[in-house]
PDB file of C-alpha atoms and ligand atoms in Angstrom:
ATOM      1  CA  MET A 194     -60.381 -23.152  19.118  1.00 35.00           C
ATOM      2  CA  THR A 195     -57.695 -21.861  16.783  1.00 39.00           C
ATOM      3  CA  LEU A 196     -54.740 -23.268  18.648  1.00 46.00           C
ATOM      4  CA  LEU A 197     -54.905 -26.845  17.328  1.00 48.00           C
ATOM      5  CA  HIS A 198     -54.472 -26.083  13.651  1.00 53.00           C
ATOM      6  CA  HIS A 199     -52.284 -28.957  12.356  1.00 68.00           C
ATOM      7  CA  ARG A 200     -54.678 -31.700  13.446  1.00 82.00           C
ATOM      8  CA  HIS A 201     -54.131 -35.327  12.480  1.00 90.00           C
ATOM      9  CA  ASP A 202     -55.245 -38.827  13.504  1.00 91.00           C
ATOM     10  CA  GLY A 203     -52.602 -39.137  16.237  1.00 94.00           C
ATOM     11  CA  ASP A 204     -53.934 -36.241  18.290  1.00 92.00           C
ATOM     12  CA  GLY A 205     -55.364 -37.622  21.492  1.00 91.00           C
ATOM     13  CA  TRP A 206     -54.551 -38.890  24.966  1.00 94.00           C
ATOM     14  CA  VAL A 207     -53.474 -42.411  25.836  1.00 94.00           C
ATOM     15  CA  ASP A 208     -54.154 -44.023  29.201  1.00 94.00           C
ATOM     16  CA  CYS A 209     -50.804 -45.737  29.476  1.00 93.00           C
ATOM     17  CA  ALA A 210     -49.860 -49.004  31.165  1.00 92.00           C
ATOM     18  CA  CYS A 211     -47.518 -46.951  33.379  1.00 92.00           C
ATOM     19  CA  GLY A 212     -50.561 -45.326  35.011  1.00 92.00           C
ATOM     20  CA  GLN A 213     -50.124 -41.915  33.404  1.00 91.00           C
ATOM     21  CA  ARG A 214     -51.862 -40.227  30.513  1.00 93.00           C
ATOM     22  CA  HIS A 215     -49.686 -39.290  27.555  1.00 92.00           C
ATOM     23  CA  TRP A 216     -50.306 -37.233  24.437  1.00 91.00           C
ATOM     24  CA  GLY A 217     -50.246 -39.073  21.105  1.00 94.00           C
ATOM     25  CA  VAL A 218     -52.395 -42.055  20.129  1.00 95.00           C
ATOM     26  CA  PHE A 219     -49.488 -43.482  18.093  1.00 95.00           C
ATOM     27  CA  GLY A 220     -46.844 -42.137  20.461  1.00 96.00           C
ATOM     28  CA  SER A 221     -45.023 -38.849  20.235  1.00 97.00           C
ATOM     29  CA  ALA A 222     -41.692 -37.552  19.014  1.00 97.00           C
ATOM     30  CA  GLY A 223     -39.516 -34.495  19.523  1.00 97.00           C
ATOM     31  CA  LEU A 224     -36.421 -32.940  18.011  1.00 98.00           C
ATOM     32  CA  LEU A 225     -33.340 -31.994  20.044  1.00 98.00           C
ATOM     33  CA  LEU A 226     -31.162 -29.834  17.834  1.00 97.00           C
ATOM     34  CA  VAL A 227     -27.569 -29.507  18.999  1.00 97.00           C
ATOM     35  CA  ASP A 228     -24.788 -27.146  17.992  1.00 95.00           C
ATOM     36  CA  PRO A 229     -21.284 -27.251  19.488  1.00 91.00           C
ATOM     37  CA  GLU A 230     -21.203 -23.454  19.778  1.00 92.00           C
ATOM     38  CA  ARG A 231     -24.795 -22.524  20.541  1.00 94.00           C
ATOM     39  CA  GLY A 232     -25.835 -25.461  22.722  1.00 96.00           C
ATOM     40  CA  VAL A 233     -29.281 -27.027  22.349  1.00 97.00           C
ATOM     41  CA  LEU A 234     -32.472 -25.599  20.901  1.00 97.00           C
ATOM     42  CA  LEU A 235     -35.198 -25.504  23.534  1.00 97.00           C
ATOM     43  CA  GLN A 236     -38.851 -24.607  23.418  1.00 96.00           C
ATOM     44  CA  HIS A 237     -40.473 -22.523  26.153  1.00 95.00           C
ATOM     45  CA  ARG A 238     -43.882 -24.126  26.242  1.00 91.00           C
ATOM     46  CA  ALA A 239     -47.062 -22.080  26.049  1.00 87.00           C
ATOM     47  CA  HIS A 240     -48.791 -21.602  29.407  1.00 87.00           C
ATOM     48  CA  TRP A 241     -52.017 -23.260  28.217  1.00 85.00           C
ATOM     49  CA  SER A 242     -50.164 -26.436  27.172  1.00 83.00           C
ATOM     50  CA  HIS A 243     -49.555 -29.552  29.282  1.00 81.00           C
ATOM     51  CA  HIS A 244     -46.895 -28.554  31.867  1.00 85.00           C
ATOM     52  CA  GLY A 245     -47.199 -25.016  30.473  1.00 88.00           C
ATOM     53  CA  GLY A 246     -44.339 -22.601  31.116  1.00 92.00           C
ATOM     54  CA  THR A 247     -41.699 -25.336  31.292  1.00 95.00           C
ATOM     55  CA  TRP A 248     -38.890 -25.895  28.792  1.00 97.00           C
ATOM     56  CA  GLY A 249     -38.592 -28.875  26.476  1.00 96.00           C
ATOM     57  CA  VAL A 250     -37.997 -29.606  22.818  1.00 97.00           C
ATOM     58  CA  PRO A 251     -40.302 -29.026  19.853  1.00 95.00           C
ATOM     59  CA  GLY A 252     -42.393 -32.137  19.408  1.00 94.00           C
ATOM     60  CA  GLY A 253     -45.803 -33.715  19.523  1.00 93.00           C
ATOM     61  CA  ALA A 254     -48.058 -36.573  18.521  1.00 95.00           C
ATOM     62  CA  ARG A 255     -47.183 -38.860  15.616  1.00 96.00           C
ATOM     63  CA  ALA A 256     -49.692 -39.375  12.861  1.00 96.00           C
ATOM     64  CA  SER A 257     -50.407 -43.027  11.959  1.00 94.00           C
ATOM     65  CA  SER A 258     -48.616 -42.548   8.634  1.00 95.00           C
ATOM     66  CA  GLU A 259     -45.440 -41.046  10.097  1.00 96.00           C
ATOM     67  CA  THR A 260     -42.158 -42.476  11.349  1.00 95.00           C
ATOM     68  CA  PRO A 261     -40.924 -40.897  14.584  1.00 95.00           C
ATOM     69  CA  LEU A 262     -38.340 -38.959  12.553  1.00 96.00           C
ATOM     70  CA  GLU A 263     -41.014 -37.606  10.221  1.00 97.00           C
ATOM     71  CA  ALA A 264     -43.163 -36.583  13.176  1.00 96.00           C
ATOM     72  CA  ALA A 265     -40.245 -34.875  14.938  1.00 97.00           C
ATOM     73  CA  LEU A 266     -39.313 -32.973  11.772  1.00 97.00           C
ATOM     74  CA  ARG A 267     -42.898 -31.900  11.109  1.00 96.00           C
ATOM     75  CA  GLU A 268     -43.367 -30.701  14.684  1.00 94.00           C
ATOM     76  CA  ALA A 269     -40.066 -28.783  14.617  1.00 95.00           C
ATOM     77  CA  SER A 270     -41.119 -27.190  11.352  1.00 94.00           C
ATOM     78  CA  GLU A 271     -44.533 -26.192  12.738  1.00 93.00           C
ATOM     79  CA  GLU A 272     -43.367 -25.008  16.145  1.00 93.00           C
ATOM     80  CA  ALA A 273     -39.879 -23.630  15.471  1.00 94.00           C
ATOM     81  CA  ASP A 274     -39.814 -22.906  11.716  1.00 93.00           C
ATOM     82  CA  ILE A 275     -36.988 -25.380  11.089  1.00 95.00           C
ATOM     83  CA  PRO A 276     -37.040 -26.675   7.498  1.00 95.00           C
ATOM     84  CA  PRO A 277     -36.896 -30.514   7.595  1.00 95.00           C
ATOM     85  CA  GLU A 278     -34.335 -30.620   4.778  1.00 95.00           C
ATOM     86  CA  ALA A 279     -31.894 -28.562   6.900  1.00 95.00           C
ATOM     87  CA  VAL A 280     -31.827 -31.212   9.642  1.00 96.00           C
ATOM     88  CA  LEU A 281     -29.242 -33.989   9.830  1.00 95.00           C
ATOM     89  CA  PRO A 282     -30.292 -36.679  12.322  1.00 96.00           C
ATOM     90  CA  SER A 283     -27.583 -38.259  14.478  1.00 97.00           C
ATOM     91  CA  HIS A 284     -29.357 -40.644  16.836  1.00 98.00           C
ATOM     92  CA  ALA A 285     -32.639 -41.232  18.639  1.00 98.00           C
ATOM     93  CA  TRP A 286     -33.752 -42.311  22.080  1.00 98.00           C
ATOM     94  CA  VAL A 287     -36.980 -44.192  22.591  1.00 97.00           C
ATOM     95  CA  GLU A 288     -38.852 -44.096  25.885  1.00 95.00           C
ATOM     96  CA  ASP A 289     -41.038 -47.158  25.369  1.00 95.00           C
ATOM     97  CA  HIS A 290     -43.970 -47.797  27.694  1.00 95.00           C
ATOM     98  CA  GLY A 291     -45.466 -50.555  25.542  1.00 93.00           C
ATOM     99  CA  THR A 292     -48.808 -48.835  25.102  1.00 93.00           C
ATOM    100  CA  TRP A 293     -47.085 -45.569  24.230  1.00 96.00           C
ATOM    101  CA  SER A 294     -43.623 -44.335  23.317  1.00 96.00           C
ATOM    102  CA  TYR A 295     -41.727 -41.088  22.992  1.00 96.00           C
ATOM    103  CA  THR A 296     -38.861 -40.771  20.511  1.00 97.00           C
ATOM    104  CA  THR A 297     -36.313 -37.990  20.908  1.00 98.00           C
ATOM    105  CA  VAL A 298     -34.384 -37.409  17.696  1.00 98.00           C
ATOM    106  CA  VAL A 299     -31.016 -35.725  18.258  1.00 98.00           C
ATOM    107  CA  ALA A 300     -29.793 -33.813  15.220  1.00 98.00           C
ATOM    108  CA  THR A 301     -27.793 -30.921  13.877  1.00 96.00           C
ATOM    109  CA  ALA A 302     -29.123 -28.230  11.549  1.00 91.00           C
ATOM    110  CA  ASP A 303     -27.682 -26.032   8.873  1.00 87.00           C
ATOM    111  CA  ARG A 304     -26.217 -22.945  10.601  1.00 84.00           C
ATOM    112  CA  LYS A 305     -28.184 -20.659   8.291  1.00 84.00           C
ATOM    113  CA  VAL A 306     -31.470 -21.841   9.806  1.00 86.00           C
ATOM    114  CA  ARG A 307     -33.131 -19.197  11.974  1.00 89.00           C
ATOM    115  CA  ALA A 308     -35.273 -21.030  14.476  1.00 91.00           C
ATOM    116  CA  ARG A 309     -38.150 -19.017  15.961  1.00 91.00           C
ATOM    117  CA  ALA A 310     -41.448 -19.588  17.721  1.00 90.00           C
ATOM    118  CA  SER A 311     -43.770 -20.195  14.810  1.00 87.00           C
ATOM    119  CA  ASP A 312     -46.981 -21.414  16.381  1.00 84.00           C
ATOM    120  CA  PRO A 313     -48.924 -20.806  19.592  1.00 84.00           C
ATOM    121  CA  GLU A 314     -47.445 -23.869  21.333  1.00 82.00           C
ATOM    122  CA  SER A 315     -44.147 -22.013  21.767  1.00 86.00           C
ATOM    123  CA  LEU A 316     -43.625 -18.915  23.904  1.00 90.00           C
ATOM    124  CA  ASP A 317     -40.080 -18.904  22.669  1.00 93.00           C
ATOM    125  CA  ILE A 318     -37.478 -21.033  20.875  1.00 95.00           C
ATOM    126  CA  VAL A 319     -33.988 -20.430  22.233  1.00 95.00           C
ATOM    127  CA  TRP A 320     -30.483 -21.787  21.703  1.00 96.00           C
ATOM    128  CA  THR A 321     -29.397 -22.615  25.248  1.00 97.00           C
ATOM    129  CA  PRO A 322     -25.844 -23.347  26.456  1.00 98.00           C
ATOM    130  CA  VAL A 323     -25.789 -26.924  27.774  1.00 97.00           C
ATOM    131  CA  GLY A 324     -24.591 -25.738  31.198  1.00 97.00           C
ATOM    132  CA  ASP A 325     -27.754 -23.640  31.621  1.00 98.00           C
ATOM    133  CA  VAL A 326     -30.280 -26.345  30.762  1.00 98.00           C
ATOM    134  CA  SER A 327     -30.576 -27.974  34.185  1.00 96.00           C
ATOM    135  CA  HIS A 328     -31.205 -24.546  35.782  1.00 97.00           C
ATOM    136  CA  LEU A 329     -34.408 -24.067  33.770  1.00 97.00           C
ATOM    137  CA  PRO A 330     -37.822 -25.362  34.837  1.00 97.00           C
ATOM    138  CA  LEU A 331     -37.873 -28.348  32.484  1.00 97.00           C
ATOM    139  CA  LEU A 332     -40.764 -30.419  31.211  1.00 95.00           C
ATOM    140  CA  PRO A 333     -40.541 -33.323  33.711  1.00 93.00           C
ATOM    141  CA  ALA A 334     -40.080 -36.035  31.060  1.00 92.00           C
ATOM    142  CA  PHE A 335     -37.391 -34.001  29.295  1.00 96.00           C
ATOM    143  CA  GLY A 336     -35.657 -33.205  32.593  1.00 97.00           C
ATOM    144  CA  ALA A 337     -35.540 -36.899  33.478  1.00 95.00           C
ATOM    145  CA  MET A 338     -33.911 -37.699  30.148  1.00 96.00           C
ATOM    146  CA  TRP A 339     -31.561 -34.718  29.996  1.00 98.00           C
ATOM    147  CA  PRO A 340     -28.459 -36.329  31.633  1.00 97.00           C
ATOM    148  CA  GLN A 341     -28.428 -39.226  29.164  1.00 97.00           C
ATOM    149  CA  LEU A 342     -29.327 -36.967  26.236  1.00 98.00           C
ATOM    150  CA  LEU A 343     -26.425 -34.673  27.105  1.00 98.00           C
ATOM    151  CA  ASP A 344     -24.007 -37.577  27.447  1.00 97.00           C
ATOM    152  CA  GLN A 345     -24.462 -38.519  23.761  1.00 98.00           C
ATOM    153  CA  ALA A 346     -25.757 -35.261  22.290  1.00 97.00           C
ATOM    154  CA  PHE A 347     -22.613 -34.245  20.411  1.00 97.00           C
ATOM    155  CA  ARG A 348     -21.476 -37.731  19.390  1.00 97.00           C
ATOM    156  CA  ARG A 349     -21.944 -39.301  16.001  1.00 96.00           C
ATOM    157  CA  LEU A 350     -21.588 -42.840  14.697  1.00 97.00           C
ATOM    158  CA  VAL A 351     -18.907 -43.481  12.080  1.00 97.00           C
ATOM    159  CA  LEU A 352     -18.844 -46.950  10.489  1.00 97.00           C
ATOM    160  CA  VAL A 353     -15.556 -47.785   8.797  1.00 98.00           C
ATOM    161  CA  VAL A 354     -16.035 -50.881   6.660  1.00 98.00           C
ATOM    162  CA  ASP A 355     -13.103 -53.101   5.632  1.00 97.00           C
ATOM    163  CA  ALA A 356     -14.540 -53.975   2.210  1.00 96.00           C
ATOM    164  CA  ALA A 357     -12.187 -56.842   1.365  1.00 95.00           C
ATOM    165  CA  ASN A 358     -12.792 -58.593   4.662  1.00 96.00           C
ATOM    166  CA  VAL A 359     -16.549 -58.054   4.736  1.00 96.00           C
ATOM    167  CA  VAL A 360     -17.018 -59.104   1.101  1.00 94.00           C
ATOM    168  CA  GLY A 361     -14.811 -62.153   1.704  1.00 93.00           C
ATOM    169  CA  SER A 362     -16.842 -63.309   4.698  1.00 91.00           C
ATOM    170  CA  ARG A 363     -19.933 -64.059   2.592  1.00 87.00           C
ATOM    171  CA  PRO A 364     -19.507 -66.899   0.049  1.00 86.00           C
ATOM    172  CA  ASP A 365     -21.629 -65.370  -2.711  1.00 84.00           C
ATOM    173  CA  GLY A 366     -19.200 -65.755  -5.614  1.00 86.00           C
ATOM    174  CA  TRP A 367     -17.318 -62.532  -4.841  1.00 89.00           C
ATOM    175  CA  TRP A 368     -14.036 -64.118  -6.041  1.00 88.00           C
ATOM    176  CA  ARG A 369     -15.289 -64.019  -9.635  1.00 90.00           C
ATOM    177  CA  ASP A 370     -15.820 -60.240  -9.518  1.00 91.00           C
ATOM    178  CA  ARG A 371     -14.347 -58.397  -6.541  1.00 91.00           C
ATOM    179  CA  ALA A 372     -15.294 -54.925  -7.784  1.00 92.00           C
ATOM    180  CA  GLY A 373     -18.864 -56.038  -8.456  1.00 93.00           C
ATOM    181  CA  ALA A 374     -19.175 -57.594  -4.988  1.00 94.00           C
ATOM    182  CA  THR A 375     -17.746 -54.423  -3.429  1.00 95.00           C
ATOM    183  CA  GLU A 376     -20.237 -52.329  -5.376  1.00 95.00           C
ATOM    184  CA  ARG A 377     -23.104 -54.480  -4.046  1.00 94.00           C
ATOM    185  CA  LEU A 378     -21.806 -53.961  -0.511  1.00 94.00           C
ATOM    186  CA  ARG A 379     -21.644 -50.213  -1.131  1.00 96.00           C
ATOM    187  CA  ASP A 380     -25.238 -50.255  -2.385  1.00 94.00           C
ATOM    188  CA  ASP A 381     -26.375 -52.176   0.721  1.00 92.00           C
ATOM    189  CA  LEU A 382     -24.670 -49.513   2.840  1.00 94.00           C
ATOM    190  CA  THR A 383     -26.265 -46.686   0.849  1.00 92.00           C
ATOM    191  CA  GLY A 384     -29.658 -47.889   1.976  1.00 79.00           C
ATOM    192  CA  LEU A 385     -28.510 -48.154   5.583  1.00 85.00           C
ATOM    193  CA  GLY A 386     -29.834 -46.210   8.502  1.00 77.00           C
ATOM    194  CA  PRO A 387     -31.093 -45.557  10.980  1.00 92.00           C
ATOM    195  CA  VAL A 388     -29.486 -48.632  12.546  1.00 94.00           C
ATOM    196  CA  PRO A 389     -30.476 -50.176  15.885  1.00 94.00           C
ATOM    197  CA  ALA A 390     -28.018 -49.332  18.663  1.00 95.00           C
ATOM    198  CA  ALA A 391     -28.142 -52.574  20.665  1.00 92.00           C
ATOM    199  CA  PRO A 392     -26.432 -54.968  18.181  1.00 89.00           C
ATOM    200  CA  LEU A 393     -23.577 -52.482  17.902  1.00 92.00           C
ATOM    201  CA  GLY A 394     -23.256 -52.069  21.663  1.00 93.00           C
ATOM    202  CA  LEU A 395     -24.189 -48.389  21.475  1.00 96.00           C
ATOM    203  CA  PRO A 396     -26.334 -46.310  23.835  1.00 97.00           C
ATOM    204  CA  ALA A 397     -29.670 -44.797  22.699  1.00 97.00           C
ATOM    205  CA  ALA A 398     -32.015 -46.679  20.336  1.00 97.00           C
ATOM    206  CA  LEU A 399     -31.089 -45.743  16.771  1.00 96.00           C
ATOM    207  CA  TRP A 400     -28.150 -44.134  14.984  1.00 97.00           C
ATOM    208  CA  TRP A 401     -27.782 -42.584  11.545  1.00 96.00           C
ATOM    209  CA  PRO A 402     -24.196 -43.555  10.664  1.00 96.00           C
ATOM    210  CA  SER A 403     -21.635 -41.876   8.464  1.00 95.00           C
ATOM    211  CA  VAL A 404     -20.206 -44.731   6.421  1.00 97.00           C
ATOM    212  CA  VAL A 405     -16.658 -45.006   5.079  1.00 98.00           C
ATOM    213  CA  LEU A 406     -15.948 -47.992   2.829  1.00 98.00           C
ATOM    214  CA  VAL A 407     -12.246 -48.806   2.513  1.00 98.00           C
ATOM    215  CA  THR A 408     -11.352 -50.643  -0.707  1.00 97.00           C
ATOM    216  CA  GLU A 409      -8.098 -52.128  -1.937  1.00 94.00           C
ATOM    217  CA  GLY A 410      -6.529 -54.131  -4.726  1.00 90.00           C
ATOM    218  CA  ARG A 411      -8.815 -55.382  -7.477  1.00 87.00           C
ATOM    219  CA  ALA A 412     -11.866 -53.910  -5.765  1.00 88.00           C
ATOM    220  CA  ARG A 413     -10.619 -50.400  -6.400  1.00 87.00           C
ATOM    221  CA  GLY A 414     -12.533 -48.159  -8.797  1.00 91.00           C
ATOM    222  CA  VAL A 415     -15.861 -48.348  -6.946  1.00 94.00           C
ATOM    223  CA  PRO A 416     -17.028 -44.742  -6.575  1.00 95.00           C
ATOM    224  CA  SER A 417     -18.588 -43.116  -3.512  1.00 96.00           C
ATOM    225  CA  ALA A 418     -22.369 -43.001  -3.425  1.00 94.00           C
ATOM    226  CA  ASP A 419     -25.040 -41.205  -1.474  1.00 90.00           C
ATOM    227  CA  GLY A 420     -24.166 -41.615   2.205  1.00 90.00           C
ATOM    228  CA  VAL A 421     -21.115 -43.825   1.602  1.00 96.00           C
ATOM    229  CA  ARG A 422     -17.629 -42.348   1.214  1.00 97.00           C
ATOM    230  CA  VAL A 423     -15.285 -44.771  -0.524  1.00 97.00           C
ATOM    231  CA  VAL A 424     -11.608 -44.531   0.451  1.00 97.00           C
ATOM    232  CA  GLU A 425      -9.215 -46.426  -1.829  1.00 96.00           C
ATOM    233  CA  ALA A 426      -6.128 -47.749  -0.074  1.00 95.00           C
ATOM    234  CA  ASP A 427      -2.879 -46.774  -1.778  1.00 92.00           C
ATOM    235  CA  GLY A 428      -1.233 -49.866  -0.384  1.00 91.00           C
ATOM    236  CA  SER A 429      -2.439 -51.996   2.514  1.00 94.00           C
ATOM    237  CA  GLY A 430      -6.172 -51.922   3.156  1.00 94.00           C
ATOM    238  CA  ASP A 431      -5.528 -52.523   6.852  1.00 96.00           C
ATOM    239  CA  ASP A 432      -3.331 -49.434   7.088  1.00 97.00           C
ATOM    240  CA  ALA A 433      -6.032 -47.385   5.393  1.00 97.00           C
ATOM    241  CA  VAL A 434      -8.714 -48.640   7.824  1.00 98.00           C
ATOM    242  CA  VAL A 435      -6.536 -47.699  10.809  1.00 98.00           C
ATOM    243  CA  ASP A 436      -5.799 -44.285   9.263  1.00 98.00           C
ATOM    244  CA  VAL A 437      -9.503 -43.552   8.709  1.00 98.00           C
ATOM    245  CA  VAL A 438     -10.321 -44.553  12.304  1.00 98.00           C
ATOM    246  CA  ALA A 439      -7.508 -42.419  13.741  1.00 98.00           C
ATOM    247  CA  GLU A 440      -8.418 -39.445  11.565  1.00 97.00           C
ATOM    248  CA  ALA A 441     -12.099 -39.588  12.547  1.00 97.00           C
ATOM    249  CA  LEU A 442     -11.203 -39.604  16.235  1.00 98.00           C
ATOM    250  CA  ARG A 443      -8.680 -36.805  15.807  1.00 97.00           C
ATOM    251  CA  ASP A 444     -11.411 -34.598  14.322  1.00 92.00           C
ATOM    252  CA  ARG A 445     -14.134 -35.602  16.807  1.00 94.00           C
ATOM    253  CA  PRO A 446     -12.738 -37.477  19.817  1.00 94.00           C
ATOM    254  CA  GLY A 447     -16.181 -38.211  21.340  1.00 95.00           C
ATOM    255  CA  ASP A 448     -17.586 -40.019  18.321  1.00 97.00           C
ATOM    256  CA  HIS A 449     -18.363 -43.724  18.207  1.00 98.00           C
ATOM    257  CA  VAL A 450     -15.963 -44.978  15.542  1.00 98.00           C
ATOM    258  CA  LEU A 451     -16.623 -48.619  14.691  1.00 98.00           C
ATOM    259  CA  ALA A 452     -14.539 -50.613  12.232  1.00 98.00           C
ATOM    260  CA  VAL A 453     -16.236 -53.594  10.602  1.00 97.00           C
ATOM    261  CA  THR A 454     -13.779 -56.453  10.085  1.00 97.00           C
ATOM    262  CA  ALA A 455     -13.158 -60.007  11.223  1.00 95.00           C
ATOM    263  CA  ASP A 456      -9.398 -59.726  10.783  1.00 95.00           C
ATOM    264  CA  ARG A 457      -7.896 -60.325  14.230  1.00 96.00           C
ATOM    265  CA  GLU A 458      -4.735 -58.355  13.699  1.00 97.00           C
ATOM    266  CA  LEU A 459      -6.645 -55.411  12.267  1.00 97.00           C
ATOM    267  CA  ARG A 460      -9.151 -55.549  15.125  1.00 97.00           C
ATOM    268  CA  ALA A 461      -6.287 -55.104  17.580  1.00 98.00           C
ATOM    269  CA  ARG A 462      -4.899 -52.181  15.582  1.00 98.00           C
ATOM    270  CA  VAL A 463      -8.325 -50.507  15.460  1.00 98.00           C
ATOM    271  CA  GLU A 464      -8.578 -50.773  19.248  1.00 98.00           C
ATOM    272  CA  ALA A 465      -5.094 -49.329  19.650  1.00 98.00           C
ATOM    273  CA  ALA A 466      -6.187 -46.367  17.504  1.00 97.00           C
ATOM    274  CA  GLY A 467      -9.149 -45.739  19.837  1.00 97.00           C
ATOM    275  CA  GLY A 468     -11.853 -47.296  17.662  1.00 98.00           C
ATOM    276  CA  ARG A 469     -13.990 -50.360  18.300  1.00 98.00           C
ATOM    277  CA  PRO A 470     -14.047 -53.419  16.028  1.00 97.00           C
ATOM    278  CA  VAL A 471     -17.307 -55.167  15.159  1.00 96.00           C
ATOM    279  CA  GLY A 472     -17.722 -58.343  13.127  1.00 95.00           C
ATOM    280  CA  PRO A 473     -19.169 -58.508   9.599  1.00 94.00           C
ATOM    281  CA  SER A 474     -22.175 -60.478  10.891  1.00 91.00           C
ATOM    282  CA  ALA A 475     -23.301 -57.401  12.852  1.00 89.00           C
ATOM    283  CA  LEU A 476     -23.227 -55.434   9.608  1.00 90.00           C
ATOM    284  CA  PHE A 477     -25.172 -58.102   7.681  1.00 88.00           C
ATOM    285  CA  GLU A 478     -27.752 -57.970  10.449  1.00 85.00           C
ATOM    286  CA  LEU A 479     -28.142 -54.239   9.792  1.00 84.00           C
ATOM    287  CA  THR A 480     -28.236 -54.402   5.999  1.00 78.00           C
ATOM    288  CA  ARG A 481     -30.734 -57.249   5.848  1.00 69.00           C
ATOM    289  CA  PRO A 482     -34.044 -56.033   4.416  1.00 58.00           C
ATOM    290  CA  PRO A 483     -36.621 -55.302   7.125  1.00 51.00           C
ATOM    291  CA  ARG A 484     -38.894 -58.223   7.962  1.00 46.00           C
TER     292      ARG A 484
HETATM  293 ZN1  LIG B 196     -46.576 -44.429  30.096  1.00 87.21          ZN
END
């Protein structure tokens, strides 16, 4: 049989606790690419496949060595010719049955990418306006998830970090070297993501945040780093935090814009600007090395 060419140790059926059989010994993962102008990238599934002829997203079984993101990217590369490096993940949903799970990674891709059916599992790979999706015969599991997927599909997570307040909430000697402490915080944030949704009160399971670190006073001079944009306040750090929150929401009103600070007055101002304050402890929870 020539159809199963990218075989790996995750290929196989699981008799799940839910009473159904699912594909993927270590669970499965798929990629939902979204584009504000083109809609979502769907796969018309080959007739010989499970639920053949329906529409879903590129995806398949995870290998034991892969994260769900890696599996989703590999499957999208195999089935739809999407180069993994062109994909920017936003968030992920996990349908967890205990004995088996399915992760849907929602992402955007470089506009230059030309997706196409690139293996026999796809009859076609088509950008589909979101309003048309529910009119298609959908893969049942994808159809069940579609309303919640759509609700968050075009939203991103922006974390605006009040550096002075967050650094000051951890008694690690920061007062001897504010810039050094701020640089350590920036480095912790560089290694961040994906972050779990629940501690931040967000829907879905995981988010890949855009991080903005607002610095002020003697902590200025810390440069931006991979994945962390540093904004130096001209004057008040609080004003700068509120400005960054307001600006983010002006550009993309649906985004989750969270400001990390324990300062009560600033928290109120962030809320007035349409953002949501979270405490530094939530951030420390996220930046703690995995156990
Ligand atoms: Zn199940």
